[in-house]
JSON list of C-alpha atoms in Angstrom, two decimals:
[
{"chain": "V", "resi": 1, "resn": "MET", "atom": "CA", "xyz": [-14.74, -25.85, -13.23]},
{"chain": "V", "resi": 2, "resn": "SER", "atom": "CA", "xyz": [-15.39, -22.77, -11.11]},
{"chain": "V", "resi": 3, "resn": "ALA", "atom": "CA", "xyz": [-12.68, -20.58, -10.30]},
{"chain": "V", "resi": 4, "resn": "PRO", "atom": "CA", "xyz": [-10.80, -20.94, -6.89]},
{"chain": "V", "resi": 5, "resn": "PRO", "atom": "CA", "xyz": [-12.19, -18.74, -4.00]},
{"chain": "V", "resi": 6, "resn": "ILE", "atom": "CA", "xyz": [-10.67, -15.53, -3.44]},
{"chain": "V", "resi": 7, "resn": "ARG", "atom": "CA", "xyz": [-8.11, -16.21, -0.42]},
{"chain": "V", "resi": 8, "resn": "VAL", "atom": "CA", "xyz": [-8.52, -13.37, 2.33]},
{"chain": "V", "resi": 9, "resn": "PHE", "atom": "CA", "xyz": [-6.62, -12.61, 5.24]},
{"chain": "V", "resi": 10, "resn": "LEU", "atom": "CA", "xyz": [-7.90, -10.11, 8.10]},
{"chain": "V", "resi": 11, "resn": "ALA", "atom": "CA", "xyz": [-5.99, -8.06, 10.33]},
{"chain": "V", "resi": 12, "resn": "ASP", "atom": "CA", "xyz": [-8.18, -5.59, 12.76]},
{"chain": "V", "resi": 13, "resn": "ASP", "atom": "CA", "xyz": [-7.41, -5.31, 16.69]},
{"chain": "V", "resi": 14, "resn": "HIS", "atom": "CA", "xyz": [-10.84, -5.46, 17.48]},
{"chain": "V", "resi": 15, "resn": "GLU", "atom": "CA", "xyz": [-12.60, -8.83, 17.71]},
{"chain": "V", "resi": 16, "resn": "ILE", "atom": "CA", "xyz": [-16.15, -8.45, 16.89]},
{"chain": "V", "resi": 17, "resn": "VAL", "atom": "CA", "xyz": [-15.32, -6.19, 13.96]},
{"chain": "V", "resi": 18, "resn": "ARG", "atom": "CA", "xyz": [-12.73, -8.94, 12.30]},
{"chain": "V", "resi": 19, "resn": "ARG", "atom": "CA", "xyz": [-15.44, -11.72, 13.17]},
{"chain": "V", "resi": 20, "resn": "GLY", "atom": "CA", "xyz": [-18.41, -9.77, 11.56]},
{"chain": "V", "resi": 21, "resn": "VAL", "atom": "CA", "xyz": [-16.04, -9.07, 8.22]},
{"chain": "V", "resi": 22, "resn": "ALA", "atom": "CA", "xyz": [-15.09, -12.91, 8.59]},
{"chain": "V", "resi": 23, "resn": "ALA", "atom": "CA", "xyz": [-18.64, -13.76, 8.49]},
{"chain": "V", "resi": 24, "resn": "LEU", "atom": "CA", "xyz": [-19.63, -11.60, 5.65]},
{"chain": "V", "resi": 25, "resn": "ILE", "atom": "CA", "xyz": [-16.92, -12.92, 3.32]},
{"chain": "V", "resi": 26, "resn": "ASP", "atom": "CA", "xyz": [-17.21, -16.63, 4.51]},
{"chain": "V", "resi": 27, "resn": "GLY", "atom": "CA", "xyz": [-20.78, -16.33, 3.49]},
{"chain": "V", "resi": 28, "resn": "GLN", "atom": "CA", "xyz": [-19.84, -15.75, 0.03]},
{"chain": "V", "resi": 29, "resn": "GLU", "atom": "CA", "xyz": [-19.31, -18.57, -2.43]},
{"chain": "V", "resi": 30, "resn": "ASP", "atom": "CA", "xyz": [-16.13, -16.64, -4.12]},
{"chain": "V", "resi": 31, "resn": "MET", "atom": "CA", "xyz": [-14.11, -15.84, -1.32]},
{"chain": "V", "resi": 32, "resn": "GLU", "atom": "CA", "xyz": [-13.15, -17.50, 2.04]},
{"chain": "V", "resi": 33, "resn": "VAL", "atom": "CA", "xyz": [-11.15, -16.01, 4.94]},
{"chain": "V", "resi": 34, "resn": "VAL", "atom": "CA", "xyz": [-7.69, -17.98, 5.35]},
{"chain": "V", "resi": 35, "resn": "GLY", "atom": "CA", "xyz": [-6.18, -16.30, 8.38]},
{"chain": "V", "resi": 36, "resn": "GLU", "atom": "CA", "xyz": [-6.72, -13.51, 11.09]},
{"chain": "V", "resi": 37, "resn": "ALA", "atom": "CA", "xyz": [-4.45, -11.57, 13.04]},
{"chain": "V", "resi": 38, "resn": "ALA", "atom": "CA", "xyz": [-5.03, -8.72, 15.84]},
{"chain": "V", "resi": 39, "resn": "THR", "atom": "CA", "xyz": [-1.81, -7.20, 15.93]},
{"chain": "V", "resi": 40, "resn": "ALA", "atom": "CA", "xyz": [0.86, -5.88, 13.38]},
{"chain": "V", "resi": 41, "resn": "ALA", "atom": "CA", "xyz": [3.48, -8.57, 14.26]},
{"chain": "V", "resi": 42, "resn": "GLN", "atom": "CA", "xyz": [0.87, -11.43, 13.75]},
{"chain": "V", "resi": 43, "resn": "ALA", "atom": "CA", "xyz": [-0.19, -10.19, 10.46]},
{"chain": "V", "resi": 44, "resn": "ARG", "atom": "CA", "xyz": [3.46, -9.96, 8.99]},
{"chain": "V", "resi": 45, "resn": "ALA", "atom": "CA", "xyz": [4.41, -13.01, 9.89]},
{"chain": "V", "resi": 46, "resn": "ARG", "atom": "CA", "xyz": [1.14, -15.03, 8.97]},
{"chain": "V", "resi": 47, "resn": "ILE", "atom": "CA", "xyz": [0.37, -13.29, 6.03]},
{"chain": "V", "resi": 48, "resn": "LEU", "atom": "CA", "xyz": [3.62, -14.49, 4.30]},
{"chain": "V", "resi": 49, "resn": "ALA", "atom": "CA", "xyz": [3.20, -17.66, 5.76]},
{"chain": "V", "resi": 50, "resn": "VAL", "atom": "CA", "xyz": [-0.56, -18.36, 4.55]},
{"chain": "V", "resi": 51, "resn": "ARG", "atom": "CA", "xyz": [0.15, -15.81, 1.22]},
{"chain": "V", "resi": 52, "resn": "PRO", "atom": "CA", "xyz": [-3.47, -14.78, 0.65]},
{"chain": "V", "resi": 53, "resn": "ASP", "atom": "CA", "xyz": [-4.72, -13.12, -2.31]},
{"chain": "V", "resi": 54, "resn": "VAL", "atom": "CA", "xyz": [-6.46, -10.41, -0.42]},
{"chain": "V", "resi": 55, "resn": "ALA", "atom": "CA", "xyz": [-5.08, -8.99, 2.86]},
{"chain": "V", "resi": 56, "resn": "VAL", "atom": "CA", "xyz": [-7.78, -6.70, 4.81]},
{"chain": "V", "resi": 57, "resn": "LEU", "atom": "CA", "xyz": [-5.73, -4.64, 7.34]},
{"chain": "V", "resi": 58, "resn": "ASP", "atom": "CA", "xyz": [-6.99, -2.01, 9.62]},
{"chain": "V", "resi": 59, "resn": "VAL", "atom": "CA", "xyz": [-4.96, 1.17, 9.45]},
{"chain": "V", "resi": 60, "resn": "ARG", "atom": "CA", "xyz": [-4.33, 1.33, 13.39]},
{"chain": "V", "resi": 61, "resn": "LEU", "atom": "CA", "xyz": [-3.29, -1.67, 15.51]},
{"chain": "V", "resi": 62, "resn": "PRO", "atom": "CA", "xyz": [-2.38, -1.93, 18.94]},
{"chain": "V", "resi": 63, "resn": "ASP", "atom": "CA", "xyz": [1.65, -2.45, 18.00]},
{"chain": "V", "resi": 64, "resn": "GLY", "atom": "CA", "xyz": [2.08, -0.63, 14.84]},
{"chain": "V", "resi": 65, "resn": "SER", "atom": "CA", "xyz": [0.18, 0.04, 11.69]},
{"chain": "V", "resi": 66, "resn": "GLY", "atom": "CA", "xyz": [-1.59, -1.69, 9.12]},
{"chain": "V", "resi": 67, "resn": "ILE", "atom": "CA", "xyz": [0.17, 0.49, 6.67]},
{"chain": "V", "resi": 68, "resn": "ASP", "atom": "CA", "xyz": [3.49, -1.05, 7.80]},
{"chain": "V", "resi": 69, "resn": "VAL", "atom": "CA", "xyz": [2.30, -3.92, 7.33]},
{"chain": "V", "resi": 70, "resn": "CYS", "atom": "CA", "xyz": [1.32, -3.70, 3.89]},
{"chain": "V", "resi": 71, "resn": "ARG", "atom": "CA", "xyz": [4.83, -2.17, 3.11]},
{"chain": "V", "resi": 72, "resn": "ALA", "atom": "CA", "xyz": [6.97, -5.45, 4.29]},
{"chain": "V", "resi": 73, "resn": "VAL", "atom": "CA", "xyz": [4.24, -7.49, 2.67]},
{"chain": "V", "resi": 74, "resn": "LYS", "atom": "CA", "xyz": [4.72, -5.83, -0.40]},
{"chain": "V", "resi": 75, "resn": "GLN", "atom": "CA", "xyz": [8.17, -6.18, -0.56]},
{"chain": "V", "resi": 76, "resn": "ALA", "atom": "CA", "xyz": [8.36, -9.77, 0.37]},
{"chain": "V", "resi": 77, "resn": "GLU", "atom": "CA", "xyz": [5.21, -10.98, -1.93]},
{"chain": "V", "resi": 78, "resn": "PRO", "atom": "CA", "xyz": [4.37, -8.12, -4.51]},
{"chain": "V", "resi": 79, "resn": "GLY", "atom": "CA", "xyz": [1.43, -10.20, -5.77]},
{"chain": "V", "resi": 80, "resn": "ILE", "atom": "CA", "xyz": [-0.28, -10.14, -2.63]},
{"chain": "V", "resi": 81, "resn": "HIS", "atom": "CA", "xyz": [-2.98, -7.48, -2.64]},
{"chain": "V", "resi": 82, "resn": "CYS", "atom": "CA", "xyz": [-3.50, -5.22, 0.44]},
{"chain": "V", "resi": 83, "resn": "LEU", "atom": "CA", "xyz": [-6.85, -3.83, 1.21]},
{"chain": "V", "resi": 84, "resn": "MET", "atom": "CA", "xyz": [-6.52, -0.84, 3.64]},
{"chain": "V", "resi": 85, "resn": "LEU", "atom": "CA", "xyz": [-10.05, -0.81, 6.29]},
{"chain": "V", "resi": 86, "resn": "THR", "atom": "CA", "xyz": [-10.00, 2.64, 8.69]},
{"chain": "V", "resi": 87, "resn": "ALA", "atom": "CA", "xyz": [-12.34, 4.01, 10.61]},
{"chain": "V", "resi": 88, "resn": "TYR", "atom": "CA", "xyz": [-11.01, 7.68, 10.08]},
{"chain": "V", "resi": 89, "resn": "ASP", "atom": "CA", "xyz": [-10.85, 9.35, 6.64]},
{"chain": "V", "resi": 90, "resn": "ASP", "atom": "CA", "xyz": [-7.33, 10.37, 7.40]},
{"chain": "V", "resi": 91, "resn": "GLU", "atom": "CA", "xyz": [-5.52, 12.42, 4.39]},
{"chain": "V", "resi": 92, "resn": "ASP", "atom": "CA", "xyz": [-1.93, 11.47, 5.85]},
{"chain": "V", "resi": 93, "resn": "ALA", "atom": "CA", "xyz": [-2.87, 8.03, 6.08]},
{"chain": "V", "resi": 94, "resn": "LEU", "atom": "CA", "xyz": [-4.48, 7.80, 3.04]},
{"chain": "V", "resi": 95, "resn": "ARG", "atom": "CA", "xyz": [-0.93, 8.92, 1.24]},
{"chain": "V", "resi": 96, "resn": "SER", "atom": "CA", "xyz": [1.07, 6.65, 3.26]},
{"chain": "V", "resi": 97, "resn": "ALA", "atom": "CA", "xyz": [-0.82, 3.78, 2.10]},
{"chain": "V", "resi": 98, "resn": "ILE", "atom": "CA", "xyz": [-0.42, 4.93, -1.22]},
{"chain": "V", "resi": 99, "resn": "ILE", "atom": "CA", "xyz": [3.16, 5.10, -1.03]},
{"chain": "V", "resi": 100, "resn": "ALA", "atom": "CA", "xyz": [3.26, 1.86, 0.84]},
{"chain": "V", "resi": 101, "resn": "GLY", "atom": "CA", "xyz": [1.66, 0.15, -2.07]},
{"chain": "V", "resi": 102, "resn": "ALA", "atom": "CA", "xyz": [-1.61, -0.54, -1.03]},
{"chain": "V", "resi": 103, "resn": "ASP", "atom": "CA", "xyz": [-4.58, -1.46, -3.44]},
{"chain": "V", "resi": 104, "resn": "GLY", "atom": "CA", "xyz": [-7.36, 0.08, -1.83]},
{"chain": "V", "resi": 105, "resn": "TYR", "atom": "CA", "xyz": [-8.29, 2.38, 1.06]},
{"chain": "V", "resi": 106, "resn": "VAL", "atom": "CA", "xyz": [-11.40, 2.34, 2.27]},
{"chain": "V", "resi": 107, "resn": "VAL", "atom": "CA", "xyz": [-13.15, 3.22, 5.48]},
{"chain": "V", "resi": 108, "resn": "LYS", "atom": "CA", "xyz": [-15.55, 1.31, 7.61]},
{"chain": "V", "resi": 109, "resn": "ASP", "atom": "CA", "xyz": [-19.03, 2.97, 7.09]},
{"chain": "V", "resi": 110, "resn": "ILE", "atom": "CA", "xyz": [-19.32, 1.90, 4.01]},
{"chain": "V", "resi": 111, "resn": "ARG", "atom": "CA", "xyz": [-22.03, -1.05, 2.98]},
{"chain": "V", "resi": 112, "resn": "ALA", "atom": "CA", "xyz": [-21.10, -4.54, 3.01]},
{"chain": "V", "resi": 113, "resn": "SER", "atom": "CA", "xyz": [-21.46, -5.43, -0.41]},
{"chain": "V", "resi": 114, "resn": "THR", "atom": "CA", "xyz": [-19.24, -2.62, -1.03]},
{"chain": "V", "resi": 115, "resn": "LEU", "atom": "CA", "xyz": [-16.64, -3.96, 1.20]},
{"chain": "V", "resi": 116, "resn": "LEU", "atom": "CA", "xyz": [-16.95, -7.56, -0.91]},
{"chain": "V", "resi": 117, "resn": "ASP", "atom": "CA", "xyz": [-17.24, -5.35, -4.42]},
{"chain": "V", "resi": 118, "resn": "ASP", "atom": "CA", "xyz": [-13.79, -3.86, -3.18]},
{"chain": "V", "resi": 119, "resn": "VAL", "atom": "CA", "xyz": [-12.11, -7.21, -2.30]},
{"chain": "V", "resi": 120, "resn": "ARG", "atom": "CA", "xyz": [-12.98, -8.67, -5.71]},
{"chain": "V", "resi": 121, "resn": "ALA", "atom": "CA", "xyz": [-11.63, -5.63, -7.36]},
{"chain": "V", "resi": 122, "resn": "ALA", "atom": "CA", "xyz": [-8.37, -5.92, -5.52]},
{"chain": "V", "resi": 123, "resn": "HIS", "atom": "CA", "xyz": [-8.05, -9.21, -6.33]},
{"chain": "V", "resi": 124, "resn": "ARG", "atom": "CA", "xyz": [-8.50, -8.65, -9.95]},
{"chain": "V", "resi": 125, "resn": "GLY", "atom": "CA", "xyz": [-5.73, -6.14, -9.42]},
{"chain": "V", "resi": 126, "resn": "LYS", "atom": "CA", "xyz": [-7.74, -2.97, -9.64]},
{"chain": "V", "resi": 127, "resn": "ARG", "atom": "CA", "xyz": [-5.87, -0.15, -7.31]},
{"chain": "V", "resi": 128, "resn": "LEU", "atom": "CA", "xyz": [-8.97, 1.47, -5.60]},
{"chain": "V", "resi": 129, "resn": "ILE", "atom": "CA", "xyz": [-9.60, 4.42, -3.37]},
{"chain": "V", "resi": 130, "resn": "ASP", "atom": "CA", "xyz": [-12.54, 5.58, -1.60]},
{"chain": "V", "resi": 131, "resn": "PRO", "atom": "CA", "xyz": [-14.51, 7.94, -3.80]},
{"chain": "V", "resi": 132, "resn": "ARG", "atom": "CA", "xyz": [-14.76, 10.29, -0.69]},
{"chain": "V", "resi": 133, "resn": "VAL", "atom": "CA", "xyz": [-11.39, 10.89, -0.23]},
{"chain": "V", "resi": 134, "resn": "ALA", "atom": "CA", "xyz": [-10.15, 10.21, -4.23]},
{"chain": "V", "resi": 135, "resn": "ASP", "atom": "CA", "xyz": [-9.99, 14.09, -5.06]},
{"chain": "V", "resi": 136, "resn": "ARG", "atom": "CA", "xyz": [-6.94, 13.97, -2.66]},
{"chain": "V", "resi": 137, "resn": "VAL", "atom": "CA", "xyz": [-4.55, 12.44, -4.60]},
{"chain": "V", "resi": 138, "resn": "SER", "atom": "CA", "xyz": [-2.86, 12.78, -8.29]},
{"chain": "V", "resi": 139, "resn": "ALA", "atom": "CA", "xyz": [-2.70, 9.51, -10.24]},
{"chain": "V", "resi": 140, "resn": "THR", "atom": "CA", "xyz": [-0.21, 11.27, -12.49]},
{"chain": "V", "resi": 141, "resn": "LEU", "atom": "CA", "xyz": [3.12, 12.07, -10.65]},
{"chain": "V", "resi": 142, "resn": "ARG", "atom": "CA", "xyz": [5.29, 14.92, -12.16]},
{"chain": "V", "resi": 143, "resn": "GLU", "atom": "CA", "xyz": [8.73, 16.16, -11.90]},
{"chain": "V", "resi": 144, "resn": "PRO", "atom": "CA", "xyz": [9.64, 17.65, -8.30]},
{"chain": "V", "resi": 145, "resn": "ALA", "atom": "CA", "xyz": [9.79, 21.73, -8.69]},
{"chain": "V", "resi": 146, "resn": "ASP", "atom": "CA", "xyz": [12.66, 23.66, -8.60]},
{"chain": "V", "resi": 147, "resn": "ASP", "atom": "CA", "xyz": [14.54, 22.95, -5.34]},
{"chain": "V", "resi": 148, "resn": "PRO", "atom": "CA", "xyz": [18.25, 22.75, -4.53]},
{"chain": "V", "resi": 149, "resn": "ARG", "atom": "CA", "xyz": [18.27, 19.28, -2.82]},
{"chain": "V", "resi": 150, "resn": "PHE", "atom": "CA", "xyz": [16.88, 17.80, -6.22]},
{"chain": "V", "resi": 151, "resn": "ALA", "atom": "CA", "xyz": [19.59, 19.48, -8.35]},
{"chain": "V", "resi": 152, "resn": "SER", "atom": "CA", "xyz": [22.33, 16.68, -8.11]},
{"chain": "V", "resi": 153, "resn": "LEU", "atom": "CA", "xyz": [19.70, 14.12, -8.79]},
{"chain": "V", "resi": 154, "resn": "GLY", "atom": "CA", "xyz": [20.57, 12.06, -12.01]},
{"chain": "V", "resi": 155, "resn": "LEU", "atom": "CA", "xyz": [17.91, 10.80, -14.45]},
{"chain": "V", "resi": 156, "resn": "ARG", "atom": "CA", "xyz": [18.22, 7.40, -12.92]},
{"chain": "V", "resi": 157, "resn": "GLU", "atom": "CA", "xyz": [17.79, 8.98, -9.44]},
{"chain": "V", "resi": 158, "resn": "ARG", "atom": "CA", "xyz": [15.35, 10.86, -10.65]},
{"chain": "V", "resi": 159, "resn": "GLN", "atom": "CA", "xyz": [13.21, 7.43, -11.91]},
{"chain": "V", "resi": 160, "resn": "VAL", "atom": "CA", "xyz": [13.60, 5.52, -9.16]},
{"chain": "V", "resi": 161, "resn": "LEU", "atom": "CA", "xyz": [12.44, 8.47, -6.86]},
{"chain": "V", "resi": 162, "resn": "ALA", "atom": "CA", "xyz": [8.86, 8.86, -9.12]},
{"chain": "V", "resi": 163, "resn": "LEU", "atom": "CA", "xyz": [8.38, 4.99, -8.44]},
{"chain": "V", "resi": 164, "resn": "ILE", "atom": "CA", "xyz": [9.33, 5.07, -4.70]},
{"chain": "V", "resi": 165, "resn": "ALA", "atom": "CA", "xyz": [6.75, 7.55, -4.51]},
{"chain": "V", "resi": 166, "resn": "ASP", "atom": "CA", "xyz": [4.25, 5.24, -6.51]},
{"chain": "V", "resi": 167, "resn": "GLY", "atom": "CA", "xyz": [4.35, 2.87, -4.09]},
{"chain": "V", "resi": 168, "resn": "ARG", "atom": "CA", "xyz": [6.88, 0.63, -6.21]},
{"chain": "V", "resi": 169, "resn": "THR", "atom": "CA", "xyz": [9.09, -2.11, -4.32]},
{"chain": "V", "resi": 170, "resn": "ASN", "atom": "CA", "xyz": [12.59, -2.01, -5.27]},
{"chain": "V", "resi": 171, "resn": "ARG", "atom": "CA", "xyz": [11.86, -5.58, -7.03]},
{"chain": "V", "resi": 172, "resn": "GLN", "atom": "CA", "xyz": [9.08, -3.87, -8.96]},
{"chain": "V", "resi": 173, "resn": "ILE", "atom": "CA", "xyz": [11.40, -0.70, -9.95]},
{"chain": "V", "resi": 174, "resn": "ALA", "atom": "CA", "xyz": [14.29, -2.76, -10.99]},
{"chain": "V", "resi": 175, "resn": "GLU", "atom": "CA", "xyz": [11.42, -5.20, -13.16]},
{"chain": "V", "resi": 176, "resn": "ARG", "atom": "CA", "xyz": [10.17, -1.64, -14.39]},
{"chain": "V", "resi": 177, "resn": "LEU", "atom": "CA", "xyz": [13.49, -0.08, -15.60]},
{"chain": "V", "resi": 178, "resn": "GLY", "atom": "CA", "xyz": [15.66, -3.26, -16.63]},
{"chain": "V", "resi": 179, "resn": "LEU", "atom": "CA", "xyz": [17.68, -3.10, -13.42]},
{"chain": "V", "resi": 180, "resn": "ALA", "atom": "CA", "xyz": [19.14, -5.66, -10.97]},
{"chain": "V", "resi": 181, "resn": "GLU", "atom": "CA", "xyz": [17.74, -5.17, -7.79]},
{"chain": "V", "resi": 182, "resn": "LYS", "atom": "CA", "xyz": [21.11, -4.69, -6.28]},
{"chain": "V", "resi": 183, "resn": "THR", "atom": "CA", "xyz": [21.38, -1.20, -8.71]},
{"chain": "V", "resi": 184, "resn": "VAL", "atom": "CA", "xyz": [18.05, 0.04, -7.53]},
{"chain": "V", "resi": 185, "resn": "LYS", "atom": "CA", "xyz": [19.21, -0.48, -3.65]},
{"chain": "V", "resi": 186, "resn": "ASN", "atom": "CA", "xyz": [22.45, 1.30, -4.71]},
{"chain": "V", "resi": 187, "resn": "TYR", "atom": "CA", "xyz": [20.31, 4.20, -6.21]},
{"chain": "V", "resi": 188, "resn": "VAL", "atom": "CA", "xyz": [18.22, 4.18, -3.43]},
{"chain": "V", "resi": 189, "resn": "SER", "atom": "CA", "xyz": [20.74, 5.25, -1.00]},
{"chain": "V", "resi": 190, "resn": "SER", "atom": "CA", "xyz": [22.49, 7.56, -3.25]},
{"chain": "V", "resi": 191, "resn": "LEU", "atom": "CA", "xyz": [19.47, 9.72, -3.69]},
{"chain": "V", "resi": 192, "resn": "LEU", "atom": "CA", "xyz": [18.56, 9.45, 0.43]},
{"chain": "V", "resi": 193, "resn": "ALA", "atom": "CA", "xyz": [22.10, 10.36, 1.03]},
{"chain": "V", "resi": 194, "resn": "LYS", "atom": "CA", "xyz": [21.69, 13.60, -1.62]},
{"chain": "V", "resi": 195, "resn": "LEU", "atom": "CA", "xyz": [18.09, 14.74, -0.49]},
{"chain": "V", "resi": 196, "resn": "GLY", "atom": "CA", "xyz": [19.59, 14.51, 3.22]},
{"chain": "V", "resi": 197, "resn": "LEU", "atom": "CA", "xyz": [17.08, 11.88, 4.08]},
{"chain": "V", "resi": 198, "resn": "GLU", "atom": "CA", "xyz": [16.92, 8.62, 5.99]},
{"chain": "V", "resi": 199, "resn": "ARG", "atom": "CA", "xyz": [14.13, 6.35, 4.50]},
{"chain": "V", "resi": 200, "resn": "ARG", "atom": "CA", "xyz": [12.52, 6.16, 1.38]},
{"chain": "V", "resi": 201, "resn": "THR", "atom": "CA", "xyz": [9.17, 7.01, 2.51]},
{"chain": "V", "resi": 202, "resn": "GLN", "atom": "CA", "xyz": [10.47, 10.56, 4.07]},
{"chain": "V", "resi": 203, "resn": "ALA", "atom": "CA", "xyz": [11.63, 10.69, 0.04]},
{"chain": "V", "resi": 204, "resn": "ALA", "atom": "CA", "xyz": [8.55, 9.71, -1.54]},
{"chain": "V", "resi": 205, "resn": "VAL", "atom": "CA", "xyz": [6.68, 12.36, 0.80]},
{"chain": "V", "resi": 206, "resn": "LEU", "atom": "CA", "xyz": [8.77, 15.08, -0.15]},
{"chain": "V", "resi": 207, "resn": "HIS", "atom": "CA", "xyz": [8.45, 14.38, -3.91]},
{"chain": "V", "resi": 208, "resn": "LEU", "atom": "CA", "xyz": [4.55, 13.96, -3.59]},
{"chain": "V", "resi": 209, "resn": "GLU", "atom": "CA", "xyz": [4.45, 17.64, -1.98]},
{"chain": "V", "resi": 210, "resn": "HIS", "atom": "CA", "xyz": [6.48, 19.20, -4.39]},
{"chain": "V", "resi": 211, "resn": "ARG", "atom": "CA", "xyz": [4.76, 17.80, -7.49]},
{"chain": "V", "resi": 212, "resn": "GLY", "atom": "CA", "xyz": [1.71, 19.70, -7.35]},
{"chain": "V", "resi": 213, "resn": "ARG", "atom": "CA", "xyz": [4.09, 23.22, -7.28]},
{"chain": "V", "resi": 214, "resn": "ALA", "atom": "CA", "xyz": [6.07, 21.96, -10.33]}
]
């Protein structure tokens, strides 16, 4: 028996682009479109309702960012793969997408066959980044350079911070470190307070900015 088709969800506010990608995907024997959205709010609700294998998300949506949608989806359903699709070769967006746990980041001017291959790769669990921007990020996270804000962090807090910067959700961090998810939440709150920050994304960016100076 052949494997079931890859279930794909599309979020893009440009109807022509969305229809074009949908037609491309539905034309493949091994994949099908199971839902569409034109806004971030629609995408969050519909993706969690239909639970696709892969969500192809436009970075810029009318009411928010596809990256925020990715983060919310990964928090709720880590098994859903998110592929960011954008018209902009934006380093800041790339960094944010990685922190959010995106499985891939590609620009819209790629060939149709490349996009299909990327959807298949994301479904297999491969984390990919467009080769034109891949050299801007490092897969290896190092300890932050000397900084008074990091001095008060304990070993566990440093481990949690590194995993946050790797795009892991609290659930994934808990599984990785063998901790209860509630304990991880406590560590996150503690390290944010020590770093003088309000959001985990700020902590992740701070870690990424300092890793190259170590």
